[in-house]
Each structure stands twice: as C-alpha cells, then as structure tokens.
mmCIF file of C-alpha atoms in Angstrom:
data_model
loop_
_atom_site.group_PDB
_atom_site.id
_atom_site.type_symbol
_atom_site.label_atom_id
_atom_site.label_comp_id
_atom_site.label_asym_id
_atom_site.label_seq_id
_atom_site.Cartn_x
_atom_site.Cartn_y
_atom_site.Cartn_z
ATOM 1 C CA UNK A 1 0.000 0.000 0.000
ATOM 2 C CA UNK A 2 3.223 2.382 0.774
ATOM 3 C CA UNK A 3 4.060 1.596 -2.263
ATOM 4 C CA UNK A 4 0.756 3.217 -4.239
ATOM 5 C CA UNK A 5 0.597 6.199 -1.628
ATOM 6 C CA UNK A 6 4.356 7.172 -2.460
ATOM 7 C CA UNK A 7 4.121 8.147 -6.188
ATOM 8 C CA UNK A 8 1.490 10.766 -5.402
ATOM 9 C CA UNK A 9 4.265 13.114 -4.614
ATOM 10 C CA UNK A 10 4.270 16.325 -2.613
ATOM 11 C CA UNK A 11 0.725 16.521 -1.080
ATOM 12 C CA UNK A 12 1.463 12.979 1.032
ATOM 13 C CA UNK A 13 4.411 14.358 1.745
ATOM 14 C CA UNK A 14 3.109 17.362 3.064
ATOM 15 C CA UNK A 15 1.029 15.791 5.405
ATOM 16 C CA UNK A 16 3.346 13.282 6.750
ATOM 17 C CA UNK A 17 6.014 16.768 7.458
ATOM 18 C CA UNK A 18 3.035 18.455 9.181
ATOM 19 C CA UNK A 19 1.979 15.319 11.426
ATOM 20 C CA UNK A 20 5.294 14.852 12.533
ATOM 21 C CA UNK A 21 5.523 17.878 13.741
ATOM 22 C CA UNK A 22 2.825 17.238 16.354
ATOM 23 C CA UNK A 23 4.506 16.168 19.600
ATOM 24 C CA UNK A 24 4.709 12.159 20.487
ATOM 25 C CA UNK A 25 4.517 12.077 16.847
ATOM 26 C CA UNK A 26 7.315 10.094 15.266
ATOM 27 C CA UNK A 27 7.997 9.230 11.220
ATOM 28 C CA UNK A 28 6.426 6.014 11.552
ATOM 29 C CA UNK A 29 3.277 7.329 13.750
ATOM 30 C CA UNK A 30 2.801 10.483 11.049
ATOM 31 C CA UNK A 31 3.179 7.580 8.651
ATOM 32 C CA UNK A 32 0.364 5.261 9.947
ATOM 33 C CA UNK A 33 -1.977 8.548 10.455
ATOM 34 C CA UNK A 34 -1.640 9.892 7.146
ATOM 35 C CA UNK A 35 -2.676 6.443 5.585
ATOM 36 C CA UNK A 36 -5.552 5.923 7.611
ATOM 37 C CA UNK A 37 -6.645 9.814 6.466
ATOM 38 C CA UNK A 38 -6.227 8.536 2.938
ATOM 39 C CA UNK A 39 -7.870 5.104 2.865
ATOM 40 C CA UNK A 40 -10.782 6.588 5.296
ATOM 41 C CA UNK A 41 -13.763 8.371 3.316
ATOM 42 C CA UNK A 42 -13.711 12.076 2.229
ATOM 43 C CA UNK A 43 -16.347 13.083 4.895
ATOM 44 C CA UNK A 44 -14.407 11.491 8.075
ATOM 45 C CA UNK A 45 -11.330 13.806 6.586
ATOM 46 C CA UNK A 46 -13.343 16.993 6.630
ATOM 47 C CA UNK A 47 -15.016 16.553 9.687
ATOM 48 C CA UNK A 48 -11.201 15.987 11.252
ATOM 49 C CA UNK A 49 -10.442 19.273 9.271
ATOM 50 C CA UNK A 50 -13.351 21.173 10.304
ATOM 51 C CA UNK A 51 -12.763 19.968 14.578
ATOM 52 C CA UNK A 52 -9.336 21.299 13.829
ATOM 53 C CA UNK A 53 -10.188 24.570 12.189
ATOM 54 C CA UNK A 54 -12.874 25.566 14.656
ATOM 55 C CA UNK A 55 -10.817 24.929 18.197
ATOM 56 C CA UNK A 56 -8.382 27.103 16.684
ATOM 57 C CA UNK A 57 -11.291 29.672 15.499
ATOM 58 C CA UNK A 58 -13.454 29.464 19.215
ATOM 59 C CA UNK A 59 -10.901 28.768 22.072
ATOM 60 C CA UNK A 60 -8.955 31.025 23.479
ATOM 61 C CA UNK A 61 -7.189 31.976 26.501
ATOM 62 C CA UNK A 62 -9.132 32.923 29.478
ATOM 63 C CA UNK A 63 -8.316 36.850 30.403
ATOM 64 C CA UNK A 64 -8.770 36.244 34.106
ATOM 65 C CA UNK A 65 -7.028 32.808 34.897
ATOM 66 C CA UNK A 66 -5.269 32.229 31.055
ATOM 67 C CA UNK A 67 -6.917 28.131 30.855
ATOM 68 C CA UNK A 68 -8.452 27.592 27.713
ATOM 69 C CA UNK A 69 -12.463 28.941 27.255
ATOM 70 C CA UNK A 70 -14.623 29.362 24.682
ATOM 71 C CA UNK A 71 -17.301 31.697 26.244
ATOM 72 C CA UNK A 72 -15.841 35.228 27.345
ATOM 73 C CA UNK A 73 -14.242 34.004 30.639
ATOM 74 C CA UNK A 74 -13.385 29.842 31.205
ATOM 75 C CA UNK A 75 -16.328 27.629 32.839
ATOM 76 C CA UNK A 76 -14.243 27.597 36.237
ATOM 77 C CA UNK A 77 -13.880 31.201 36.346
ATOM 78 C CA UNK A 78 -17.642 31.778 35.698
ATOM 79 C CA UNK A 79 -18.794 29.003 38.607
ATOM 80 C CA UNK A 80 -20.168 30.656 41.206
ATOM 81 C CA UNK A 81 -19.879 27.496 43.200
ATOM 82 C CA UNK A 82 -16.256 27.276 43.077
ATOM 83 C CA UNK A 83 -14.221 28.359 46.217
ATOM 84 C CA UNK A 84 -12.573 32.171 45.371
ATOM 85 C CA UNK A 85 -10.283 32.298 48.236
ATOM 86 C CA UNK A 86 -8.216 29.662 46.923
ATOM 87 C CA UNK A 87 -5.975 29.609 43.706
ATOM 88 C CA UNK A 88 -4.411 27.027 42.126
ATOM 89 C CA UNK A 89 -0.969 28.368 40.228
ATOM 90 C CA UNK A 90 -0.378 25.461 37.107
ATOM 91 C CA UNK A 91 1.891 25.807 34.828
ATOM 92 C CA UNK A 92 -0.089 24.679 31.776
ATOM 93 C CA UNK A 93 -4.120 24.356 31.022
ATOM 94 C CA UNK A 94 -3.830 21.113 30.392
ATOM 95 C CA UNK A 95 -2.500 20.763 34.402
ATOM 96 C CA UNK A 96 -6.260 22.093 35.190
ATOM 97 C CA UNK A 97 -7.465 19.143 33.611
ATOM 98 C CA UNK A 98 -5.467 16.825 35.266
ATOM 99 C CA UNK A 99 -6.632 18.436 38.523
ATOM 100 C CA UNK A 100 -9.700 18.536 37.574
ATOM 101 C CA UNK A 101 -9.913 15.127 36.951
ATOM 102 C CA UNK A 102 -8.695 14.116 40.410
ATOM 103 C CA UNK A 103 -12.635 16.232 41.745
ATOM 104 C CA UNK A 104 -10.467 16.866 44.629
ATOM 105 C CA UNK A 105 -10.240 20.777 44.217
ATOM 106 C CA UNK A 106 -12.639 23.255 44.168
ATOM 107 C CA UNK A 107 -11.031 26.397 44.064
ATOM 108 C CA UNK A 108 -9.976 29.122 41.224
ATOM 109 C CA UNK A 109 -6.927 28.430 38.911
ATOM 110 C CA UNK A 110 -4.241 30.464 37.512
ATOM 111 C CA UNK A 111 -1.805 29.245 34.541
ATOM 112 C CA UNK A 112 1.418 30.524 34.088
ATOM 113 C CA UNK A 113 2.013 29.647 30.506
ATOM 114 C CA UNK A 114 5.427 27.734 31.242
ATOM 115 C CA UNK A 115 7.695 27.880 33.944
ATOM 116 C CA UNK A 116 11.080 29.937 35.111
ATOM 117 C CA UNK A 117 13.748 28.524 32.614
ATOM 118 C CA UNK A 118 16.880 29.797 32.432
ATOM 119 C CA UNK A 119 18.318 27.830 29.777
ATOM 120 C CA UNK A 120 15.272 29.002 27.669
ATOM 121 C CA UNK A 121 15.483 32.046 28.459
ATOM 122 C CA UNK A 122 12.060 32.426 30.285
ATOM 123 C CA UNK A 123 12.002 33.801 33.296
ATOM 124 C CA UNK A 124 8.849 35.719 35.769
ATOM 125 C CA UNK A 125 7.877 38.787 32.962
ATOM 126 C CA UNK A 126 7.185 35.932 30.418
ATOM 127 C CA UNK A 127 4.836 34.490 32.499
ATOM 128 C CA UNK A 128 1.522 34.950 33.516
ATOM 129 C CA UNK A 129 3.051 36.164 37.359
ATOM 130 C CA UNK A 130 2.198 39.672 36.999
ATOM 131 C CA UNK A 131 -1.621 39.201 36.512
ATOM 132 C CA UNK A 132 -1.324 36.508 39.435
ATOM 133 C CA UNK A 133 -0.474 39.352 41.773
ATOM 134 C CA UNK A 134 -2.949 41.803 40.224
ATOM 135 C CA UNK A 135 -5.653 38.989 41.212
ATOM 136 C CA UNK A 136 -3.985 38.709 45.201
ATOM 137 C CA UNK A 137 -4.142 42.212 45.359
ATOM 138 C CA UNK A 138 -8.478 42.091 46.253
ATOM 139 C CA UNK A 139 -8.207 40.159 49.281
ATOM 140 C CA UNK A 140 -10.100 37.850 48.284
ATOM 141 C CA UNK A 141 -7.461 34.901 47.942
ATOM 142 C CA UNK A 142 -6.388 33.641 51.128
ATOM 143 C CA UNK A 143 -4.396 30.358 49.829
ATOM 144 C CA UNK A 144 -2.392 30.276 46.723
ATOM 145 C CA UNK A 145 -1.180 26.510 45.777
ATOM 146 C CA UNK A 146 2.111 25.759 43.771
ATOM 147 C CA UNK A 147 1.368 23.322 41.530
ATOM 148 C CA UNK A 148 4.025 23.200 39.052
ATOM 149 C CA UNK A 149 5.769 19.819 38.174
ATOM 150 C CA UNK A 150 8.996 18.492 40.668
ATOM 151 C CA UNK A 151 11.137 19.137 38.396
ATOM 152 C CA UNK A 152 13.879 21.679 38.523
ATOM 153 C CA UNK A 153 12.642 24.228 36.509
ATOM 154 C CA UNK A 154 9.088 23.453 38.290
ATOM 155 C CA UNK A 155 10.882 23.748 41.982
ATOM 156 C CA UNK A 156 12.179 26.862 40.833
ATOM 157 C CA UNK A 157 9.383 29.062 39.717
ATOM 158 C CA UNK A 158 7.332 27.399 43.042
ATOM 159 C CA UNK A 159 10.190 28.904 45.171
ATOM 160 C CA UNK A 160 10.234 32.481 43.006
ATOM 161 C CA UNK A 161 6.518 32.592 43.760
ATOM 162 C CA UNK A 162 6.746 31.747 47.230
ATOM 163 C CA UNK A 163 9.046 34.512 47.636
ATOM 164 C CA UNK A 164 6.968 36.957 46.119
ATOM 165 C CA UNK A 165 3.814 36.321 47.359
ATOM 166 C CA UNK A 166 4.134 35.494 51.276
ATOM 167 C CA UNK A 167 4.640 39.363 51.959
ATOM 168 C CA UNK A 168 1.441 40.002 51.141
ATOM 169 C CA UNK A 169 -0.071 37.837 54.341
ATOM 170 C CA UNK A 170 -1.195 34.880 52.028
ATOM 171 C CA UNK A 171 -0.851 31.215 52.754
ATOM 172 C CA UNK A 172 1.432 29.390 50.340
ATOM 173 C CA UNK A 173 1.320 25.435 50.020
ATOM 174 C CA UNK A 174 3.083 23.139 47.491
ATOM 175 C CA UNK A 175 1.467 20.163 46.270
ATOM 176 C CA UNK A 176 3.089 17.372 47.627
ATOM 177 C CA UNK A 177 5.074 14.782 45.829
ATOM 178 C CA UNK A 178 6.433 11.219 46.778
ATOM 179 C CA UNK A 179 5.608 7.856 45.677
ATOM 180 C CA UNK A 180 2.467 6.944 43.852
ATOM 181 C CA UNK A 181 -0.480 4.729 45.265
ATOM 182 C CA UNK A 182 0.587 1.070 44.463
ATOM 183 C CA UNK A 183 4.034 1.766 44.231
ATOM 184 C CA UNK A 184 6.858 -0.417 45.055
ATOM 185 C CA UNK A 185 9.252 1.399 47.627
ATOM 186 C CA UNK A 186 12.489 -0.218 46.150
ATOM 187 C CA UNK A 187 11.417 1.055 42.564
ATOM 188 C CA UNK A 188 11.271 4.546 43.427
ATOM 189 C CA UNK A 189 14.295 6.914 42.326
ATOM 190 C CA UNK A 190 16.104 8.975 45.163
ATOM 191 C CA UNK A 191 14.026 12.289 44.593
ATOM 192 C CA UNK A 192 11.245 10.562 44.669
ATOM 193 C CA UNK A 193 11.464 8.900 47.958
ATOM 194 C CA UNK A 194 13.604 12.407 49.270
ATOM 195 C CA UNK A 195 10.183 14.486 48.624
ATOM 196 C CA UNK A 196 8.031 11.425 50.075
ATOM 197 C CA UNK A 197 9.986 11.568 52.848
ATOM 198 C CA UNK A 198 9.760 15.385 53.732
ATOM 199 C CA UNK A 199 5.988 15.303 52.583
ATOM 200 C CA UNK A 200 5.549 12.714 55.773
ATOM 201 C CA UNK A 201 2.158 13.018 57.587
ATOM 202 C CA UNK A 202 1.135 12.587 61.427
ATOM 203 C CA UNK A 203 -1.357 9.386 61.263
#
C-alpha cells in the first residue's frame, strides 16, 4: 500500500512533514496517520479538518485565569460554586485538567504559561506572574497553591513565587510529591522517595 501512496508526490508528503511535527509524533506514527486519512472516506477527513479549524477559530485563553475557554471568561472562572479564596498556580491548562480530573479541588486556577527557565530564556515577565499578583491584590485569595511539576525548573518558579507572594499575608502550600499509590518502595528513584519523605504526615 506504501508503495501506491508514495508516487502521489508532494501533497502525502506534506502531510506526513506536518503530522510529525505534532509532539509524540514520530515518522512512523505520522506515517500510519496519514494512511488511515487517505484510505478513510472524504467526509471522516473533513469533519477531522473542520474539529481542527474551529478549536483554533473558538478557544482562546481565558483573560482572568489564562486556561483555555470558549465563552468570554473559562467555565471555572464563571462558577459561582467554586471556592474564590483559593488559587491554584499550574503551569499549563492542560495541568487544570489533570486536577480537575482528580474532583479533589474546588477552588480558582491560575496558569502561568510555562515555567522559570533559564536555559530558555524564560524567566517571571514571560509568564503569567504579573496578573497573578494583580488577582492577590483584592483580598479575596487567602491560599495560593504551587502546583508546578517536581522538576527543577518546576521547583524553581514554586520557590520564586513563594518569595513573592508570602509578603502580602497569604498562605502558600506546594502540592506534595512522593511515591504513587501502588508503588513499590524499592522502585522509586532517590528524589522521589527524598520528597516522600519530607511530605511525611502525622497518622
């Protein structure tokens, strides 16, 4: 079948270049994709065309909390049920959603857009930090939680925003990290088991 798909030239090739630039998406992956999209029907193809086009035409970035919405503020901004004196600092929207899924948290959110990165050359003004502190300023908030990954570059912006907000009389908490349910304790790497160990609770 490669075979018969290869002499139609630049279009396939096209396609294949622009799937593999999606990420998790390797030569052989872009491959498979782009000749299921050509042996499926024209309709299935425009209806993947269309979802694509219209996410890009109706979402957009939430101007209170930056997750993704589609109405003029995001559906957790606009619940009235949800707890305002609590925000939730993520690095990405796509961390809401893993939150979210956990229906553990009922607070506010606030995404960063990234994290403090040196080596890329991001640091606090390219981030959504500056809007963070215009939303602490209405006293409102009275718990802001770090959620970024445990990672260095996650550790880091926690600890810049820790710095910067405690002056203003607001509680600051880290998620915290350490081995996951069902794990086996001589699996786990030595950060790992060093943040389970410091995360220790009273039983």
């Amino acid at each position: 079948m490669a075979e018969t798909y290869a002499s139609d030239g630049h279009a396939l090739q096209r396609l294949l270049d622009e799937l593999g630039r999606l990420p998790g998406i390797g030569p052989k992956s872009a491959q498979r994709i782009a000749y299921y999209l050509l042996e499926s029907d024209k309709a299935e193809a425009e209806r993947l065309a269309h979802a694509i086009l219209e996410v890009k035409q109706e979402v957009h970035f939430c101007p209170i909390c930056f997750n993704y919405a589609t109405a003029e503020t995001c559906d957790i901004c606009a619940d009235p049920t949800r707890d305002r004196s609590e925000i939730c600092v993520v690095a990405e929207p796509r961390d809401v959603d893993a939150i979210e899924r956990t229906g553990s948290y009922h607070g506010l959110y606030h995404v960063l857009g990234g994290v403090i990165s040196p080596m890329d050359k991001i640091g606090p003004d390219q981030l959504h930090v500056r809007e963070l502190m215009r939303r602490l300023g209405d006293k409102e908030v009275q718990e802001v939680i770090l959620a970024t990954s445990p990672n260095v570059e996650g550790e880091t912006t926690a600890s810049y925003l820790s710095r910067t907000i405690k002056p203003l009389g607001i509680t600051v908490s880290r998620l915290a990290s350490g081995l996951p349910v069902g794990g086996d304790l001589e699996y786990a790497d030595e950060v790992t088991l060093g943040h389970a160990i410091e995360a220790r609770r009273t039983l």
